[in-house]
Amino acid sequence: MNEGIEGTERFLSPGSGRGLRAVRHFSAGELVFACPAYSYVLTVNEREAHCENCFSRREDLFKCGKCKQAHYCNVECQRSDWTMHKLECVAMCAYGENWCPSETVRLVARIILKQRVTPERDPSERLLLLSEFEAHLDKMDSEKDEMNNADIAALHHFYSKHISDIPGNQALTELFAQVNCNGFTIEDEELSHLGSAVFPDVALMNHSCSPNVIVTYKGTVSEVRAIREIDPGDEVFNSYIDLLYPTEDRKERLLDSYFFSCQCTECTSKSKDKAKMETRKLSSPPEPAKIKAMVHYAKIVIEEFRRAKHYKTPSELLEICELSLEKMGAIFADTNVYMLHMMYQAMGVCLYMQDWDGALRYGEKIVQPYSVHYPAYSLNVASMYLKLGRLYLGLEKKKQGIRALKRAVAIMEMAHGKDHNYVAEVKREIEEQK
């Protein structure tokens, strides 16, 4: 099984440890490789819309007769998922409303089971074994330790009846740390969260803030496509994070979540930072100290909003967005990434409240700056055009709707591939308007 992935090889990347490099030429839009999930789990909120086994999105799913929670395309999907679903089926019935393990805990339970059921090398491990994942245990701070311990406690609480002799605490600490550092979230074409998974071969790729590949999903399989020309000998770089933010923020995020200091071309040149931090055109430009204070405020408000999402009402959330945009707008231009961050949050709240006009107003302000700040062929830009296009059409603005959907398709054909179901769906939406 260990014949590797054609067209690429594992190698030691200077300064980054192991990595993936091309041994042949790849054109932009070409599939570099596909990797099935080693283990995966559908997020609880998407249960009625997606098959638990293959993640297909369809109307006619039927539910598991026992727990009435999991949904499937057909009997084949249900059978295929049973080894994993039985971990939760009985427990969900027993705990009822009190069944609430985090998605990470659910994923780790499945990995433990999978390692027992199939100890041999998995098709998702052609170049990298899950057991080789970096855990960075030496770099864990007390906050991460606490989260880790809470996860371990939850695993015991919800799964000890269904997994005989759960590994010891040291092994679990390592496994949770490995998953936190190397796990992936599966998202749909509008970047809505569908689930979590581990793809060992995809995790082999190192990070760059100007990546040459993009990772998308077809059901529970991940696909890696070139978004630029890649020559033989070039390292293949994925991006681990949202690339909207300026260099300092990206470096901080990478250090906090992945424990390395990014030295990529974008972090060295900081070529996009000036545009990302654009201030308002005022008769006299704002003083550096004022800008610094406003950046500090922006970061506090972003974190405050992230927490508020869990307990505040939509209208309260919208108020946080509006007030912060008004305050930041005194110094920042509308194209400033901190303004865009809060506009994006506001748009999300409007969509949730079904205030389509409000969502459209924010989306129209976001989409152009996004195209400037993100790399070419960005899923963030594609999904924004997609949301806008669908909003326009819903509001009977046919011409603008078609135009936005076409911009989305142009990026998606490159990122998801021309034959992806998502691309076909959007093309159908365009055809229906003609």
Short mmCIF file of C-alpha atoms in Angstrom, two decimals:
data_model
loop_
_atom_site.label_atom_id
_atom_site.label_comp_id
_atom_site.label_asym_id
_atom_site.label_seq_id
_atom_site.Cartn_x
_atom_site.Cartn_y
_atom_site.Cartn_z
CA MET A 1 0.00 0.00 0.00
CA ASN A 2 2.89 2.34 0.68
CA GLU A 3 3.57 3.45 -2.89
CA GLY A 4 3.19 7.13 -2.04
CA ILE A 5 1.27 9.70 -4.02
CA GLU A 6 2.09 9.95 -7.69
CA GLY A 7 3.61 13.28 -8.69
CA THR A 8 4.69 14.19 -5.16
CA GLU A 9 7.11 12.99 -2.49
CA ARG A 10 7.68 13.42 1.21
CA PHE A 11 10.92 15.26 1.97
CA LEU A 12 12.70 17.18 4.71
CA SER A 13 11.85 20.83 4.21
CA PRO A 14 14.60 23.20 5.40
CA GLY A 15 13.52 24.78 8.68
CA SER A 16 10.05 23.21 8.67
CA GLY A 17 10.64 19.50 9.26
CA ARG A 18 8.94 17.16 6.86
CA GLY A 19 6.86 18.43 3.98
CA LEU A 20 5.47 17.56 0.55
CA ARG A 21 7.17 18.41 -2.72
CA ALA A 22 6.23 18.08 -6.37
CA VAL A 23 8.22 15.73 -8.59
CA ARG A 24 6.38 16.78 -11.75
CA HIS A 25 4.72 19.90 -13.11
CA PHE A 26 1.15 20.80 -12.02
CA SER A 27 -0.92 23.44 -13.82
CA ALA A 28 -3.26 25.80 -11.98
CA GLY A 29 -6.56 23.99 -11.34
CA GLU A 30 -5.02 20.53 -11.55
CA LEU A 31 -5.69 17.92 -8.86
CA VAL A 32 -2.44 17.19 -7.01
CA PHE A 33 -3.96 14.39 -4.93
CA ALA A 34 -7.10 13.26 -3.15
CA CYS A 35 -7.14 11.79 0.35
CA PRO A 36 -10.00 9.96 2.06
CA ALA A 37 -10.64 10.81 5.71
CA TYR A 38 -8.94 8.54 8.23
CA SER A 39 -11.79 9.38 10.62
CA TYR A 40 -14.54 11.99 10.41
CA VAL A 41 -17.67 13.19 12.14
CA LEU A 42 -20.66 15.21 10.92
CA THR A 43 -21.42 18.25 13.04
CA VAL A 44 -24.61 17.96 15.14
CA ASN A 45 -26.35 20.98 13.55
CA GLU A 46 -26.16 19.51 10.04
CA ARG A 47 -27.72 16.16 10.93
CA GLU A 48 -31.03 16.59 9.17
CA ALA A 49 -29.51 18.01 5.99
CA HIS A 50 -26.54 15.66 5.45
CA CYS A 51 -25.93 11.94 5.44
CA GLU A 52 -23.90 10.95 8.50
CA ASN A 53 -21.87 8.51 6.42
CA CYS A 54 -21.08 10.21 3.09
CA PHE A 55 -22.00 13.86 3.91
CA SER A 56 -24.35 14.04 0.90
CA ARG A 57 -26.74 16.97 1.13
CA ARG A 58 -30.25 15.87 0.23
CA GLU A 59 -33.89 16.29 1.14
CA ASP A 60 -34.91 12.64 1.36
CA LEU A 61 -32.65 11.29 4.13
CA PHE A 62 -34.10 8.74 6.54
CA LYS A 63 -33.26 8.66 10.24
CA CYS A 64 -31.72 5.95 12.39
CA GLY A 65 -34.60 4.03 13.97
CA LYS A 66 -32.93 3.82 17.38
CA CYS A 67 -31.63 7.31 18.17
CA LYS A 68 -33.72 9.27 15.62
CA GLN A 69 -30.75 11.67 15.34
CA ALA A 70 -28.44 10.35 12.60
CA HIS A 71 -29.72 10.55 9.02
CA TYR A 72 -28.71 8.46 5.99
CA CYS A 73 -29.09 8.32 2.20
CA ASN A 74 -29.98 4.63 2.25
CA VAL A 75 -29.37 1.31 4.00
CA GLU A 76 -25.86 1.01 2.50
CA CYS A 77 -24.79 4.31 4.08
CA GLN A 78 -26.35 3.33 7.38
CA ARG A 79 -24.59 -0.06 7.41
CA SER A 80 -21.30 1.47 6.42
CA ASP A 81 -21.51 3.99 9.28
CA TRP A 82 -22.69 1.59 11.97
CA THR A 83 -19.25 0.76 13.47
CA MET A 84 -18.80 4.46 14.25
CA HIS A 85 -22.42 5.41 14.88
CA LYS A 86 -22.92 2.69 17.49
CA LEU A 87 -20.42 4.58 19.68
CA GLU A 88 -23.05 7.29 20.02
CA CYS A 89 -26.43 5.78 19.18
CA VAL A 90 -27.12 4.11 22.53
CA ALA A 91 -25.43 6.90 24.49
CA MET A 92 -27.58 9.59 22.84
CA CYS A 93 -30.69 7.64 23.83
CA ALA A 94 -29.43 7.15 27.39
CA TYR A 95 -28.25 10.73 28.00
CA GLY A 96 -30.98 12.48 26.02
CA GLU A 97 -30.56 16.26 26.32
CA ASN A 98 -27.41 15.74 28.40
CA TRP A 99 -25.49 14.14 25.54
CA CYS A 100 -23.04 16.92 24.61
CA PRO A 101 -19.45 15.84 23.84
CA SER A 102 -17.54 18.40 21.76
CA GLU A 103 -16.85 17.63 18.13
CA THR A 104 -13.17 17.03 18.93
CA VAL A 105 -14.12 14.46 21.57
CA ARG A 106 -16.45 12.74 19.10
CA LEU A 107 -13.67 12.64 16.49
CA VAL A 108 -11.07 11.28 18.92
CA ALA A 109 -13.46 8.52 20.04
CA ARG A 110 -13.76 7.47 16.39
CA ILE A 111 -10.01 7.54 15.88
CA ILE A 112 -9.47 5.26 18.90
CA LEU A 113 -12.03 2.82 17.56
CA LYS A 114 -10.61 2.96 14.03
CA GLN A 115 -7.09 2.25 15.29
CA ARG A 116 -8.45 -0.91 16.92
CA VAL A 117 -10.61 -2.09 14.03
CA THR A 118 -8.00 -1.41 11.33
CA PRO A 119 -4.48 -1.42 12.79
CA GLU A 120 -2.86 -1.65 9.31
CA ARG A 121 -1.88 1.38 7.21
CA ASP A 122 -4.94 3.26 5.95
CA PRO A 123 -5.39 4.60 2.36
CA SER A 124 -5.27 8.10 3.90
CA GLU A 125 -1.72 7.43 5.15
CA ARG A 126 0.22 6.94 1.93
CA LEU A 127 2.92 9.42 2.98
CA LEU A 128 2.27 10.18 6.64
CA LEU A 129 0.92 8.00 9.43
CA LEU A 130 -1.53 9.44 11.91
CA SER A 131 0.79 8.16 14.64
CA GLU A 132 3.53 10.43 13.24
CA PHE A 133 1.47 13.61 13.80
CA GLU A 134 3.26 16.32 15.79
CA ALA A 135 1.65 16.89 19.20
CA HIS A 136 3.86 19.76 20.43
CA LEU A 137 3.19 18.70 24.02
CA ASP A 138 6.23 20.67 25.20
CA LYS A 139 4.62 23.90 23.98
CA MET A 140 1.25 23.53 25.71
CA ASP A 141 0.31 26.33 28.11
CA SER A 142 -1.99 25.95 31.12
CA GLU A 143 -5.06 27.05 29.15
CA LYS A 144 -4.47 24.36 26.51
CA ASP A 145 -3.76 21.80 29.24
CA GLU A 146 -7.08 22.60 30.88
CA MET A 147 -8.98 22.22 27.62
CA ASN A 148 -7.19 18.95 27.01
CA ASN A 149 -8.14 17.64 30.46
CA ALA A 150 -11.76 18.66 29.95
CA ASP A 151 -11.77 16.76 26.64
CA ILE A 152 -10.29 13.66 28.29
CA ALA A 153 -12.90 13.80 31.07
CA ALA A 154 -15.69 14.13 28.47
CA LEU A 155 -14.33 11.21 26.48
CA HIS A 156 -14.47 9.00 29.58
CA HIS A 157 -17.91 10.33 30.54
CA PHE A 158 -19.62 9.80 27.19
CA TYR A 159 -17.71 6.88 25.69
CA SER A 160 -16.31 4.61 28.43
CA LYS A 161 -19.29 2.24 28.12
CA HIS A 162 -18.73 1.88 24.38
CA ILE A 163 -14.94 1.78 24.12
CA SER A 164 -13.41 -0.92 26.29
CA ASP A 165 -10.20 0.14 28.09
CA ILE A 166 -9.77 3.69 26.82
CA PRO A 167 -6.05 4.54 26.45
CA GLY A 168 -4.30 6.10 29.47
CA ASN A 169 -4.17 9.85 30.11
CA GLN A 170 -0.70 10.31 28.61
CA ALA A 171 -1.73 8.64 25.34
CA LEU A 172 -4.98 10.63 25.27
CA THR A 173 -3.23 13.92 25.97
CA GLU A 174 -1.01 13.21 22.99
CA LEU A 175 -3.88 12.14 20.72
CA PHE A 176 -5.98 15.23 21.51
CA ALA A 177 -2.96 17.47 20.94
CA GLN A 178 -2.24 15.71 17.62
CA VAL A 179 -5.85 16.17 16.49
CA ASN A 180 -5.94 19.83 17.55
CA CYS A 181 -2.79 20.52 15.53
CA ASN A 182 -3.52 18.36 12.49
CA GLY A 183 -7.30 18.12 12.25
CA PHE A 184 -9.39 19.69 9.49
CA THR A 185 -12.85 21.19 9.43
CA ILE A 186 -14.96 20.18 6.45
CA GLU A 187 -16.96 23.06 5.00
CA ASP A 188 -19.54 23.44 2.23
CA GLU A 189 -19.44 25.85 -0.72
CA GLU A 190 -20.61 28.78 1.45
CA LEU A 191 -17.97 27.84 4.06
CA SER A 192 -20.61 26.61 6.51
CA HIS A 193 -19.15 24.08 8.93
CA LEU A 194 -20.12 20.47 8.13
CA GLY A 195 -17.81 18.44 10.34
CA SER A 196 -14.31 17.55 11.49
CA ALA A 197 -11.85 15.00 10.17
CA VAL A 198 -8.25 13.86 10.00
CA PHE A 199 -6.52 13.51 6.61
CA PRO A 200 -2.95 12.38 7.39
CA ASP A 201 -1.49 12.92 3.91
CA VAL A 202 -3.01 16.41 3.68
CA ALA A 203 -1.55 17.22 7.12
CA LEU A 204 1.92 16.54 5.70
CA MET A 205 1.83 19.84 3.79
CA ASN A 206 3.48 22.82 5.43
CA HIS A 207 1.83 26.23 5.67
CA SER A 208 2.38 29.36 3.61
CA CYS A 209 0.44 32.64 3.65
CA SER A 210 0.73 32.58 -0.14
CA PRO A 211 -0.12 28.92 -0.75
CA ASN A 212 0.16 27.15 -4.11
CA VAL A 213 -2.64 24.66 -3.41
CA ILE A 214 -6.14 24.78 -1.97
CA VAL A 215 -7.94 22.01 -0.05
CA THR A 216 -11.62 21.34 -0.79
CA TYR A 217 -13.97 18.46 0.04
CA LYS A 218 -16.05 16.03 -1.96
CA GLY A 219 -18.17 14.31 0.67
CA THR A 220 -15.64 13.01 3.19
CA VAL A 221 -12.71 12.97 0.74
CA SER A 222 -10.35 15.93 0.65
CA GLU A 223 -8.95 17.15 -2.66
CA VAL A 224 -5.79 19.20 -3.06
CA ARG A 225 -5.62 21.37 -6.20
CA ALA A 226 -2.88 23.62 -7.54
CA ILE A 227 -3.94 27.29 -7.67
CA ARG A 228 -0.69 28.32 -9.35
CA GLU A 229 1.84 26.61 -11.59
CA ILE A 230 3.92 24.18 -9.52
CA ASP A 231 7.27 23.03 -10.91
CA PRO A 232 9.13 19.80 -10.13
CA GLY A 233 11.10 20.33 -6.91
CA ASP A 234 8.72 23.02 -5.56
CA GLU A 235 7.37 22.48 -2.07
CA VAL A 236 3.58 22.15 -1.94
CA PHE A 237 2.11 24.68 0.51
CA ASN A 238 -1.40 24.82 1.94
CA SER A 239 -2.71 27.60 4.16
CA TYR A 240 -3.69 26.61 7.71
CA ILE A 241 -5.52 29.85 8.56
CA ASP A 242 -7.78 32.61 7.29
CA LEU A 243 -5.47 34.83 5.23
CA LEU A 244 -7.50 38.04 5.54
CA TYR A 245 -5.48 39.49 8.39
CA PRO A 246 -2.18 41.43 8.45
CA THR A 247 1.17 39.71 9.01
CA GLU A 248 1.43 40.30 12.75
CA ASP A 249 -2.02 38.77 13.37
CA ARG A 250 -1.33 35.78 11.13
CA LYS A 251 1.99 35.08 12.82
CA GLU A 252 0.36 35.30 16.24
CA ARG A 253 -2.41 32.91 15.21
CA LEU A 254 0.04 30.40 13.69
CA LEU A 255 2.26 30.49 16.74
CA ASP A 256 -0.69 30.04 19.10
CA SER A 257 -2.39 27.22 17.18
CA TYR A 258 0.45 25.50 15.31
CA PHE A 259 3.53 26.49 17.32
CA PHE A 260 5.75 27.89 14.58
CA SER A 261 6.85 31.32 13.45
CA CYS A 262 5.91 31.78 9.79
CA GLN A 263 8.76 32.84 7.49
CA CYS A 264 6.85 32.61 4.19
CA THR A 265 7.30 35.13 1.36
CA GLU A 266 4.16 37.03 2.39
CA CYS A 267 5.27 37.32 6.03
CA THR A 268 8.70 38.54 4.92
CA SER A 269 7.51 41.06 2.32
CA LYS A 270 4.28 42.08 4.15
CA SER A 271 3.18 43.19 0.68
CA LYS A 272 -0.52 43.32 1.54
CA ASP A 273 -0.35 44.87 5.01
CA LYS A 274 -0.71 48.49 3.88
CA ALA A 275 -3.97 47.84 2.01
CA LYS A 276 -5.26 45.61 4.82
CA MET A 277 -4.70 48.37 7.39
CA GLU A 278 -6.09 51.22 5.26
CA THR A 279 -7.14 54.29 7.26
CA ARG A 280 -9.78 56.86 6.32
CA LYS A 281 -8.86 59.65 3.95
CA LEU A 282 -8.90 62.57 6.39
CA SER A 283 -7.54 66.09 5.92
CA SER A 284 -4.73 65.12 8.29
CA PRO A 285 -3.89 61.40 8.56
CA PRO A 286 -4.54 59.78 11.98
CA GLU A 287 -1.55 59.59 14.34
CA PRO A 288 0.20 56.22 14.72
CA ALA A 289 -0.77 56.08 18.41
CA LYS A 290 -4.46 56.49 17.52
CA ILE A 291 -4.22 53.76 14.89
CA LYS A 292 -2.50 51.46 17.36
CA ALA A 293 -5.20 52.09 19.97
CA MET A 294 -7.92 51.35 17.41
CA VAL A 295 -6.23 48.09 16.38
CA HIS A 296 -6.15 47.13 20.06
CA TYR A 297 -9.87 47.95 20.34
CA ALA A 298 -10.64 45.96 17.17
CA LYS A 299 -8.96 42.83 18.53
CA ILE A 300 -10.84 43.10 21.82
CA VAL A 301 -14.18 43.54 20.06
CA ILE A 302 -13.51 40.61 17.70
CA GLU A 303 -12.85 38.33 20.68
CA GLU A 304 -15.81 39.75 22.62
CA PHE A 305 -18.10 39.07 19.67
CA ARG A 306 -16.79 35.52 19.30
CA ARG A 307 -17.81 34.82 22.89
CA ALA A 308 -21.08 36.76 22.70
CA LYS A 309 -22.24 34.51 19.83
CA HIS A 310 -22.86 31.75 22.37
CA TYR A 311 -25.28 33.64 24.59
CA LYS A 312 -26.51 36.95 23.13
CA THR A 313 -29.60 37.41 20.92
CA PRO A 314 -29.16 38.17 17.20
CA SER A 315 -30.28 41.78 17.65
CA GLU A 316 -27.78 42.28 20.48
CA LEU A 317 -25.05 40.80 18.27
CA LEU A 318 -25.98 43.10 15.41
CA GLU A 319 -25.73 46.04 17.80
CA ILE A 320 -22.18 45.03 18.79
CA CYS A 321 -21.27 44.98 15.08
CA GLU A 322 -22.87 48.31 14.29
CA LEU A 323 -21.39 50.12 17.30
CA SER A 324 -17.89 48.76 16.67
CA LEU A 325 -18.08 49.61 12.95
CA GLU A 326 -19.12 53.17 13.84
CA LYS A 327 -16.25 53.52 16.32
CA MET A 328 -13.59 51.94 14.05
CA GLY A 329 -14.93 53.84 11.04
CA ALA A 330 -13.68 57.09 12.57
CA ILE A 331 -10.14 55.93 11.78
CA PHE A 332 -10.31 52.86 9.52
CA ALA A 333 -11.40 52.84 5.88
CA ASP A 334 -14.25 50.49 4.90
CA THR A 335 -11.66 48.27 3.20
CA ASN A 336 -9.69 47.80 6.44
CA VAL A 337 -9.69 44.11 7.45
CA TYR A 338 -10.98 44.82 10.97
CA MET A 339 -13.96 46.67 9.47
CA LEU A 340 -14.47 43.77 7.04
CA HIS A 341 -14.33 41.25 9.90
CA MET A 342 -17.19 42.97 11.72
CA MET A 343 -19.15 43.51 8.49
CA TYR A 344 -18.84 39.78 7.79
CA GLN A 345 -20.14 38.98 11.29
CA ALA A 346 -23.00 41.45 10.80
CA MET A 347 -23.84 39.85 7.45
CA GLY A 348 -23.95 36.45 9.15
CA VAL A 349 -26.37 37.74 11.79
CA CYS A 350 -28.57 39.32 9.09
CA LEU A 351 -28.66 36.01 7.18
CA TYR A 352 -29.63 34.23 10.41
CA MET A 353 -32.42 36.78 11.02
CA GLN A 354 -33.47 36.47 7.36
CA ASP A 355 -32.89 40.19 6.88
CA TRP A 356 -31.88 39.71 3.25
CA ASP A 357 -31.53 43.41 2.44
CA GLY A 358 -29.25 43.95 5.44
CA ALA A 359 -27.12 40.95 4.50
CA LEU A 360 -26.84 42.22 0.93
CA ARG A 361 -25.79 45.70 2.06
CA TYR A 362 -22.90 44.24 4.05
CA GLY A 363 -21.96 41.71 1.36
CA GLU A 364 -21.69 44.41 -1.30
CA LYS A 365 -19.22 46.31 0.88
CA ILE A 366 -17.15 43.19 1.60
CA VAL A 367 -16.70 41.47 -1.74
CA GLN A 368 -14.38 43.93 -3.57
CA PRO A 369 -11.88 44.36 -0.70
CA TYR A 370 -11.92 40.57 -0.20
CA SER A 371 -10.78 40.13 -3.81
CA VAL A 372 -7.83 42.43 -3.09
CA HIS A 373 -6.78 41.06 0.32
CA TYR A 374 -7.09 37.32 -0.36
CA PRO A 375 -4.90 35.33 -2.76
CA ALA A 376 -6.29 34.59 -6.23
CA TYR A 377 -8.71 31.65 -6.14
CA SER A 378 -9.77 32.02 -2.54
CA LEU A 379 -12.70 30.06 -1.12
CA ASN A 380 -13.53 33.09 1.04
CA VAL A 381 -14.00 35.20 -2.09
CA ALA A 382 -15.91 32.47 -3.95
CA SER A 383 -18.31 31.91 -1.05
CA MET A 384 -18.92 35.66 -0.74
CA TYR A 385 -19.85 35.92 -4.45
CA LEU A 386 -22.04 32.86 -3.99
CA LYS A 387 -23.92 34.30 -1.00
CA LEU A 388 -24.30 37.63 -2.82
CA GLY A 389 -25.53 35.96 -6.00
CA ARG A 390 -28.14 33.95 -4.09
CA LEU A 391 -29.25 37.05 -2.17
CA TYR A 392 -29.61 39.09 -5.39
CA LEU A 393 -31.70 36.36 -7.00
CA GLY A 394 -33.88 36.03 -3.91
CA LEU A 395 -34.47 39.78 -4.07
CA GLU A 396 -35.35 39.61 -7.80
CA LYS A 397 -32.11 41.33 -8.86
CA LYS A 398 -31.52 38.91 -11.68
CA LYS A 399 -28.72 40.57 -13.64
CA GLN A 400 -26.56 41.23 -10.56
CA GLY A 401 -27.32 37.74 -9.28
CA ILE A 402 -26.10 36.01 -12.44
CA ARG A 403 -22.99 38.18 -12.53
CA ALA A 404 -22.06 37.31 -8.92
CA LEU A 405 -22.71 33.59 -9.41
CA LYS A 406 -20.50 33.58 -12.51
CA ARG A 407 -17.65 35.13 -10.51
CA ALA A 408 -18.14 32.38 -7.89
CA VAL A 409 -18.06 29.64 -10.55
CA ALA A 410 -14.82 30.99 -12.05
CA ILE A 411 -13.05 30.51 -8.71
CA MET A 412 -14.83 27.25 -7.81
CA GLU A 413 -13.90 25.55 -11.09
CA MET A 414 -10.29 26.17 -10.14
CA ALA A 415 -10.59 25.28 -6.43
CA HIS A 416 -13.20 22.48 -6.45
CA GLY A 417 -12.60 21.23 -9.99
CA LYS A 418 -14.97 21.53 -12.95
CA ASP A 419 -16.73 18.26 -12.15
CA HIS A 420 -17.63 19.06 -8.54
CA ASN A 421 -21.25 18.80 -7.52
CA TYR A 422 -21.13 22.33 -6.04
CA VAL A 423 -20.04 23.76 -9.40
CA ALA A 424 -22.84 21.91 -11.21
CA GLU A 425 -25.38 23.25 -8.68
CA VAL A 426 -24.33 26.86 -9.14
CA LYS A 427 -24.31 26.49 -12.92
CA ARG A 428 -27.86 25.13 -12.66
CA GLU A 429 -28.88 28.18 -10.62
CA ILE A 430 -27.47 30.41 -13.38
CA GLU A 431 -29.24 28.44 -16.16
CA GLU A 432 -32.57 28.68 -14.35
CA GLN A 433 -32.38 32.47 -14.55
CA LYS A 434 -31.94 32.58 -18.34
#
